Amino acid sequence: MSKIVLQSIQTILDTIPAIKYIDEDWGQLDDYSPNPPTQFPLTLIDIGNLVFSDIGKDRSATPQNRQMATGTIVLSIANLKLSNTSARAPQPQKNNSWSIWDIIESIHGKLHGVKVDGSAGAMMRTAMRKVKRDDGIQEYEVTYTIGMSNV
């Protein structure tokens, strides 16, 4: 179930041309400075946590005990920020520096309220935070909640 959800999100995000690298988060941005094994801009997809509850039995299924899961999907959205957005910077430079916000909005437009799999409910954005880094990579984590049944 979780694999299908992650693959579905990857397929949806692949329709956003501005994102050059989309993958499951296995630590690509951790401890690889200054050369992470990615292209930029990127989106990394991970399951933040899932909480399971029992909903009964289906003797025709394996396993027979059925569960419902609710939890989070965390998207790490990052880009190399090689130029600044100061008030006196040239406008093309500022436009390029602000591009991560366009990507975040494009992702939100594709995922918010969308069911990514037949037994998964709609993804709903619940949080966003900036990740402090010291390597020139601008990174934000956007969290979506999701529910899945009969897992």
JSON list of C-alpha atoms in Angstrom, two decimals:
[
{"chain": "A", "resi": 1, "resn": "MET", "atom": "CA", "xyz": [0.00, 0.00, 0.00]},
{"chain": "A", "resi": 2, "resn": "SER", "atom": "CA", "xyz": [2.65, 2.54, 1.01]},
{"chain": "A", "resi": 3, "resn": "LYS", "atom": "CA", "xyz": [4.72, 1.76, -2.07]},
{"chain": "A", "resi": 4, "resn": "ILE", "atom": "CA", "xyz": [1.72, 2.41, -4.32]},
{"chain": "A", "resi": 5, "resn": "VAL", "atom": "CA", "xyz": [1.04, 5.75, -2.62]},
{"chain": "A", "resi": 6, "resn": "LEU", "atom": "CA", "xyz": [4.68, 6.85, -3.01]},
{"chain": "A", "resi": 7, "resn": "GLN", "atom": "CA", "xyz": [4.76, 5.77, -6.66]},
{"chain": "A", "resi": 8, "resn": "SER", "atom": "CA", "xyz": [1.47, 7.55, -7.37]},
{"chain": "A", "resi": 9, "resn": "ILE", "atom": "CA", "xyz": [2.76, 10.79, -5.86]},
{"chain": "A", "resi": 10, "resn": "GLN", "atom": "CA", "xyz": [5.95, 10.48, -7.92]},
{"chain": "A", "resi": 11, "resn": "THR", "atom": "CA", "xyz": [3.91, 10.01, -11.11]},
{"chain": "A", "resi": 12, "resn": "ILE", "atom": "CA", "xyz": [1.77, 13.07, -10.33]},
{"chain": "A", "resi": 13, "resn": "LEU", "atom": "CA", "xyz": [4.80, 15.24, -9.57]},
{"chain": "A", "resi": 14, "resn": "ASP", "atom": "CA", "xyz": [6.53, 14.09, -12.74]},
{"chain": "A", "resi": 15, "resn": "THR", "atom": "CA", "xyz": [4.03, 16.26, -14.65]},
{"chain": "A", "resi": 16, "resn": "ILE", "atom": "CA", "xyz": [5.66, 19.41, -13.21]},
{"chain": "A", "resi": 17, "resn": "PRO", "atom": "CA", "xyz": [8.46, 20.25, -15.68]},
{"chain": "A", "resi": 18, "resn": "ALA", "atom": "CA", "xyz": [10.32, 22.55, -13.26]},
{"chain": "A", "resi": 19, "resn": "ILE", "atom": "CA", "xyz": [11.21, 19.65, -10.96]},
{"chain": "A", "resi": 20, "resn": "LYS", "atom": "CA", "xyz": [14.36, 17.90, -12.22]},
{"chain": "A", "resi": 21, "resn": "TYR", "atom": "CA", "xyz": [14.59, 15.10, -9.63]},
{"chain": "A", "resi": 22, "resn": "ILE", "atom": "CA", "xyz": [11.73, 13.25, -7.90]},
{"chain": "A", "resi": 23, "resn": "ASP", "atom": "CA", "xyz": [12.44, 10.26, -5.68]},
{"chain": "A", "resi": 24, "resn": "GLU", "atom": "CA", "xyz": [11.76, 8.59, -2.38]},
{"chain": "A", "resi": 25, "resn": "ASP", "atom": "CA", "xyz": [13.75, 10.28, 0.38]},
{"chain": "A", "resi": 26, "resn": "TRP", "atom": "CA", "xyz": [16.58, 7.95, 1.36]},
{"chain": "A", "resi": 27, "resn": "GLY", "atom": "CA", "xyz": [18.85, 10.70, 2.64]},
{"chain": "A", "resi": 28, "resn": "GLN", "atom": "CA", "xyz": [20.01, 12.33, -0.59]},
{"chain": "A", "resi": 29, "resn": "LEU", "atom": "CA", "xyz": [20.33, 15.74, 1.10]},
{"chain": "A", "resi": 30, "resn": "ASP", "atom": "CA", "xyz": [22.01, 14.40, 4.24]},
{"chain": "A", "resi": 31, "resn": "ASP", "atom": "CA", "xyz": [25.79, 14.34, 4.64]},
{"chain": "A", "resi": 32, "resn": "TYR", "atom": "CA", "xyz": [26.58, 14.71, 0.93]},
{"chain": "A", "resi": 33, "resn": "SER", "atom": "CA", "xyz": [27.47, 18.39, 1.00]},
{"chain": "A", "resi": 34, "resn": "PRO", "atom": "CA", "xyz": [28.48, 20.01, -1.27]},
{"chain": "A", "resi": 35, "resn": "ASN", "atom": "CA", "xyz": [27.50, 17.43, -3.92]},
{"chain": "A", "resi": 36, "resn": "PRO", "atom": "CA", "xyz": [24.28, 15.56, -3.10]},
{"chain": "A", "resi": 37, "resn": "PRO", "atom": "CA", "xyz": [23.43, 12.76, -5.57]},
{"chain": "A", "resi": 38, "resn": "THR", "atom": "CA", "xyz": [20.55, 14.70, -7.13]},
{"chain": "A", "resi": 39, "resn": "GLN", "atom": "CA", "xyz": [19.64, 17.34, -9.64]},
{"chain": "A", "resi": 40, "resn": "PHE", "atom": "CA", "xyz": [18.01, 20.62, -8.63]},
{"chain": "A", "resi": 41, "resn": "PRO", "atom": "CA", "xyz": [15.28, 21.62, -8.13]},
{"chain": "A", "resi": 42, "resn": "LEU", "atom": "CA", "xyz": [14.05, 18.43, -6.50]},
{"chain": "A", "resi": 43, "resn": "THR", "atom": "CA", "xyz": [11.26, 16.85, -4.50]},
{"chain": "A", "resi": 44, "resn": "LEU", "atom": "CA", "xyz": [11.88, 13.93, -2.15]},
{"chain": "A", "resi": 45, "resn": "ILE", "atom": "CA", "xyz": [8.88, 11.91, -0.94]},
{"chain": "A", "resi": 46, "resn": "ASP", "atom": "CA", "xyz": [8.67, 10.07, 2.37]},
{"chain": "A", "resi": 47, "resn": "ILE", "atom": "CA", "xyz": [6.11, 8.67, 4.76]},
{"chain": "A", "resi": 48, "resn": "GLY", "atom": "CA", "xyz": [6.42, 10.67, 7.96]},
{"chain": "A", "resi": 49, "resn": "ASN", "atom": "CA", "xyz": [4.42, 8.29, 10.11]},
{"chain": "A", "resi": 50, "resn": "LEU", "atom": "CA", "xyz": [1.34, 6.08, 9.94]},
{"chain": "A", "resi": 51, "resn": "VAL", "atom": "CA", "xyz": [-0.96, 5.10, 12.80]},
{"chain": "A", "resi": 52, "resn": "PHE", "atom": "CA", "xyz": [-3.02, 1.93, 12.33]},
{"chain": "A", "resi": 53, "resn": "SER", "atom": "CA", "xyz": [-6.36, 0.93, 13.82]},
{"chain": "A", "resi": 54, "resn": "ASP", "atom": "CA", "xyz": [-8.25, -2.33, 13.44]},
{"chain": "A", "resi": 55, "resn": "ILE", "atom": "CA", "xyz": [-11.50, -2.23, 11.45]},
{"chain": "A", "resi": 56, "resn": "GLY", "atom": "CA", "xyz": [-12.49, -5.90, 11.36]},
{"chain": "A", "resi": 57, "resn": "LYS", "atom": "CA", "xyz": [-11.86, -9.07, 9.41]},
{"chain": "A", "resi": 58, "resn": "ASP", "atom": "CA", "xyz": [-12.17, -10.07, 5.79]},
{"chain": "A", "resi": 59, "resn": "ARG", "atom": "CA", "xyz": [-11.69, -13.83, 5.59]},
{"chain": "A", "resi": 60, "resn": "SER", "atom": "CA", "xyz": [-11.12, -13.65, 1.82]},
{"chain": "A", "resi": 61, "resn": "ALA", "atom": "CA", "xyz": [-8.16, -11.27, 2.20]},
{"chain": "A", "resi": 62, "resn": "THR", "atom": "CA", "xyz": [-4.59, -11.77, 3.34]},
{"chain": "A", "resi": 63, "resn": "PRO", "atom": "CA", "xyz": [-4.05, -10.86, 6.07]},
{"chain": "A", "resi": 64, "resn": "GLN", "atom": "CA", "xyz": [-7.60, -11.38, 7.29]},
{"chain": "A", "resi": 65, "resn": "ASN", "atom": "CA", "xyz": [-7.46, -8.64, 9.94]},
{"chain": "A", "resi": 66, "resn": "ARG", "atom": "CA", "xyz": [-8.10, -5.33, 8.17]},
{"chain": "A", "resi": 67, "resn": "GLN", "atom": "CA", "xyz": [-6.83, -1.97, 9.32]},
{"chain": "A", "resi": 68, "resn": "MET", "atom": "CA", "xyz": [-7.18, 1.70, 8.62]},
{"chain": "A", "resi": 69, "resn": "ALA", "atom": "CA", "xyz": [-4.12, 3.94, 8.55]},
{"chain": "A", "resi": 70, "resn": "THR", "atom": "CA", "xyz": [-3.84, 7.68, 8.99]},
{"chain": "A", "resi": 71, "resn": "GLY", "atom": "CA", "xyz": [-0.58, 9.54, 8.78]},
{"chain": "A", "resi": 72, "resn": "THR", "atom": "CA", "xyz": [1.64, 11.95, 6.97]},
{"chain": "A", "resi": 73, "resn": "ILE", "atom": "CA", "xyz": [3.47, 12.20, 3.70]},
{"chain": "A", "resi": 74, "resn": "VAL", "atom": "CA", "xyz": [6.45, 14.57, 3.85]},
{"chain": "A", "resi": 75, "resn": "LEU", "atom": "CA", "xyz": [7.75, 16.26, 0.72]},
{"chain": "A", "resi": 76, "resn": "SER", "atom": "CA", "xyz": [11.20, 17.84, 0.84]},
{"chain": "A", "resi": 77, "resn": "ILE", "atom": "CA", "xyz": [11.40, 20.50, -1.85]},
{"chain": "A", "resi": 78, "resn": "ALA", "atom": "CA", "xyz": [14.85, 21.93, -2.47]},
{"chain": "A", "resi": 79, "resn": "ASN", "atom": "CA", "xyz": [16.84, 24.04, -4.88]},
{"chain": "A", "resi": 80, "resn": "LEU", "atom": "CA", "xyz": [20.33, 25.48, -5.03]},
{"chain": "A", "resi": 81, "resn": "LYS", "atom": "CA", "xyz": [20.02, 29.14, -4.21]},
{"chain": "A", "resi": 82, "resn": "LEU", "atom": "CA", "xyz": [22.91, 30.64, -6.14]},
{"chain": "A", "resi": 83, "resn": "SER", "atom": "CA", "xyz": [21.61, 34.20, -6.29]},
{"chain": "A", "resi": 84, "resn": "ASN", "atom": "CA", "xyz": [19.86, 36.55, -3.92]},
{"chain": "A", "resi": 85, "resn": "THR", "atom": "CA", "xyz": [16.47, 38.25, -3.80]},
{"chain": "A", "resi": 86, "resn": "SER", "atom": "CA", "xyz": [17.58, 41.57, -2.38]},
{"chain": "A", "resi": 87, "resn": "ALA", "atom": "CA", "xyz": [15.64, 44.66, -3.38]},
{"chain": "A", "resi": 88, "resn": "ARG", "atom": "CA", "xyz": [18.48, 45.92, -5.61]},
{"chain": "A", "resi": 89, "resn": "ALA", "atom": "CA", "xyz": [19.29, 42.65, -7.35]},
{"chain": "A", "resi": 90, "resn": "PRO", "atom": "CA", "xyz": [18.51, 42.51, -11.09]},
{"chain": "A", "resi": 91, "resn": "GLN", "atom": "CA", "xyz": [14.95, 41.32, -11.70]},
{"chain": "A", "resi": 92, "resn": "PRO", "atom": "CA", "xyz": [15.90, 38.15, -13.67]},
{"chain": "A", "resi": 93, "resn": "GLN", "atom": "CA", "xyz": [18.18, 37.12, -10.80]},
{"chain": "A", "resi": 94, "resn": "LYS", "atom": "CA", "xyz": [15.37, 37.71, -8.29]},
{"chain": "A", "resi": 95, "resn": "ASN", "atom": "CA", "xyz": [12.89, 35.75, -10.41]},
{"chain": "A", "resi": 96, "resn": "ASN", "atom": "CA", "xyz": [15.25, 32.76, -10.46]},
{"chain": "A", "resi": 97, "resn": "SER", "atom": "CA", "xyz": [15.82, 32.97, -6.71]},
{"chain": "A", "resi": 98, "resn": "TRP", "atom": "CA", "xyz": [12.07, 32.98, -6.00]},
{"chain": "A", "resi": 99, "resn": "SER", "atom": "CA", "xyz": [11.43, 29.93, -8.22]},
{"chain": "A", "resi": 100, "resn": "ILE", "atom": "CA", "xyz": [11.15, 27.45, -5.33]},
{"chain": "A", "resi": 101, "resn": "TRP", "atom": "CA", "xyz": [7.88, 29.14, -4.32]},
{"chain": "A", "resi": 102, "resn": "ASP", "atom": "CA", "xyz": [6.43, 28.50, -7.78]},
{"chain": "A", "resi": 103, "resn": "ILE", "atom": "CA", "xyz": [7.38, 24.83, -7.44]},
{"chain": "A", "resi": 104, "resn": "ILE", "atom": "CA", "xyz": [5.80, 24.58, -3.98]},
{"chain": "A", "resi": 105, "resn": "GLU", "atom": "CA", "xyz": [2.57, 26.09, -5.34]},
{"chain": "A", "resi": 106, "resn": "SER", "atom": "CA", "xyz": [2.61, 23.78, -8.38]},
{"chain": "A", "resi": 107, "resn": "ILE", "atom": "CA", "xyz": [3.01, 20.75, -6.10]},
{"chain": "A", "resi": 108, "resn": "HIS", "atom": "CA", "xyz": [0.18, 21.95, -3.87]},
{"chain": "A", "resi": 109, "resn": "GLY", "atom": "CA", "xyz": [-2.07, 22.42, -6.90]},
{"chain": "A", "resi": 110, "resn": "LYS", "atom": "CA", "xyz": [-1.39, 18.84, -8.02]},
{"chain": "A", "resi": 111, "resn": "LEU", "atom": "CA", "xyz": [-1.65, 17.07, -4.64]},
{"chain": "A", "resi": 112, "resn": "HIS", "atom": "CA", "xyz": [-4.00, 18.92, -2.27]},
{"chain": "A", "resi": 113, "resn": "GLY", "atom": "CA", "xyz": [-7.33, 17.10, -2.12]},
{"chain": "A", "resi": 114, "resn": "VAL", "atom": "CA", "xyz": [-6.22, 14.42, -4.59]},
{"chain": "A", "resi": 115, "resn": "LYS", "atom": "CA", "xyz": [-6.70, 10.70, -3.96]},
{"chain": "A", "resi": 116, "resn": "VAL", "atom": "CA", "xyz": [-3.40, 9.08, -4.92]},
{"chain": "A", "resi": 117, "resn": "ASP", "atom": "CA", "xyz": [-4.63, 5.46, -4.78]},
{"chain": "A", "resi": 118, "resn": "GLY", "atom": "CA", "xyz": [-7.95, 3.62, -4.79]},
{"chain": "A", "resi": 119, "resn": "SER", "atom": "CA", "xyz": [-7.94, 2.79, -1.08]},
{"chain": "A", "resi": 120, "resn": "ALA", "atom": "CA", "xyz": [-6.23, 6.01, 0.03]},
{"chain": "A", "resi": 121, "resn": "GLY", "atom": "CA", "xyz": [-8.14, 9.13, 0.88]},
{"chain": "A", "resi": 122, "resn": "ALA", "atom": "CA", "xyz": [-7.35, 12.61, -0.33]},
{"chain": "A", "resi": 123, "resn": "MET", "atom": "CA", "xyz": [-4.06, 14.23, 0.60]},
{"chain": "A", "resi": 124, "resn": "MET", "atom": "CA", "xyz": [-4.50, 17.40, 2.64]},
{"chain": "A", "resi": 125, "resn": "ARG", "atom": "CA", "xyz": [-1.68, 19.86, 3.36]},
{"chain": "A", "resi": 126, "resn": "THR", "atom": "CA", "xyz": [-1.23, 20.32, 7.11]},
{"chain": "A", "resi": 127, "resn": "ALA", "atom": "CA", "xyz": [2.20, 21.89, 7.66]},
{"chain": "A", "resi": 128, "resn": "MET", "atom": "CA", "xyz": [5.23, 23.50, 6.07]},
{"chain": "A", "resi": 129, "resn": "ARG", "atom": "CA", "xyz": [8.61, 24.34, 7.54]},
{"chain": "A", "resi": 130, "resn": "LYS", "atom": "CA", "xyz": [11.92, 25.72, 6.37]},
{"chain": "A", "resi": 131, "resn": "VAL", "atom": "CA", "xyz": [14.92, 23.45, 6.86]},
{"chain": "A", "resi": 132, "resn": "LYS", "atom": "CA", "xyz": [17.97, 25.42, 8.01]},
{"chain": "A", "resi": 133, "resn": "ARG", "atom": "CA", "xyz": [21.05, 24.47, 6.00]},
{"chain": "A", "resi": 134, "resn": "ASP", "atom": "CA", "xyz": [24.57, 25.82, 5.64]},
{"chain": "A", "resi": 135, "resn": "ASP", "atom": "CA", "xyz": [25.36, 24.59, 2.13]},
{"chain": "A", "resi": 136, "resn": "GLY", "atom": "CA", "xyz": [23.47, 26.90, -0.24]},
{"chain": "A", "resi": 137, "resn": "ILE", "atom": "CA", "xyz": [20.54, 24.51, -0.63]},
{"chain": "A", "resi": 138, "resn": "GLN", "atom": "CA", "xyz": [17.17, 26.11, 0.01]},
{"chain": "A", "resi": 139, "resn": "GLU", "atom": "CA", "xyz": [14.86, 23.44, 1.45]},
{"chain": "A", "resi": 140, "resn": "TYR", "atom": "CA", "xyz": [11.27, 23.30, 2.67]},
{"chain": "A", "resi": 141, "resn": "GLU", "atom": "CA", "xyz": [9.32, 20.36, 4.05]},
{"chain": "A", "resi": 142, "resn": "VAL", "atom": "CA", "xyz": [5.62, 20.28, 3.22]},
{"chain": "A", "resi": 143, "resn": "THR", "atom": "CA", "xyz": [3.48, 17.77, 5.13]},
{"chain": "A", "resi": 144, "resn": "TYR", "atom": "CA", "xyz": [0.24, 16.25, 3.87]},
{"chain": "A", "resi": 145, "resn": "THR", "atom": "CA", "xyz": [-2.08, 13.98, 5.85]},
{"chain": "A", "resi": 146, "resn": "ILE", "atom": "CA", "xyz": [-3.58, 10.90, 4.26]},
{"chain": "A", "resi": 147, "resn": "GLY", "atom": "CA", "xyz": [-5.88, 8.08, 5.28]},
{"chain": "A", "resi": 148, "resn": "MET", "atom": "CA", "xyz": [-5.85, 4.54, 3.89]},
{"chain": "A", "resi": 149, "resn": "SER", "atom": "CA", "xyz": [-8.34, 1.76, 4.49]},
{"chain": "A", "resi": 150, "resn": "ASN", "atom": "CA", "xyz": [-8.26, -2.03, 4.28]},
{"chain": "A", "resi": 151, "resn": "VAL", "atom": "CA", "xyz": [-4.51, -2.26, 4.65]}
]
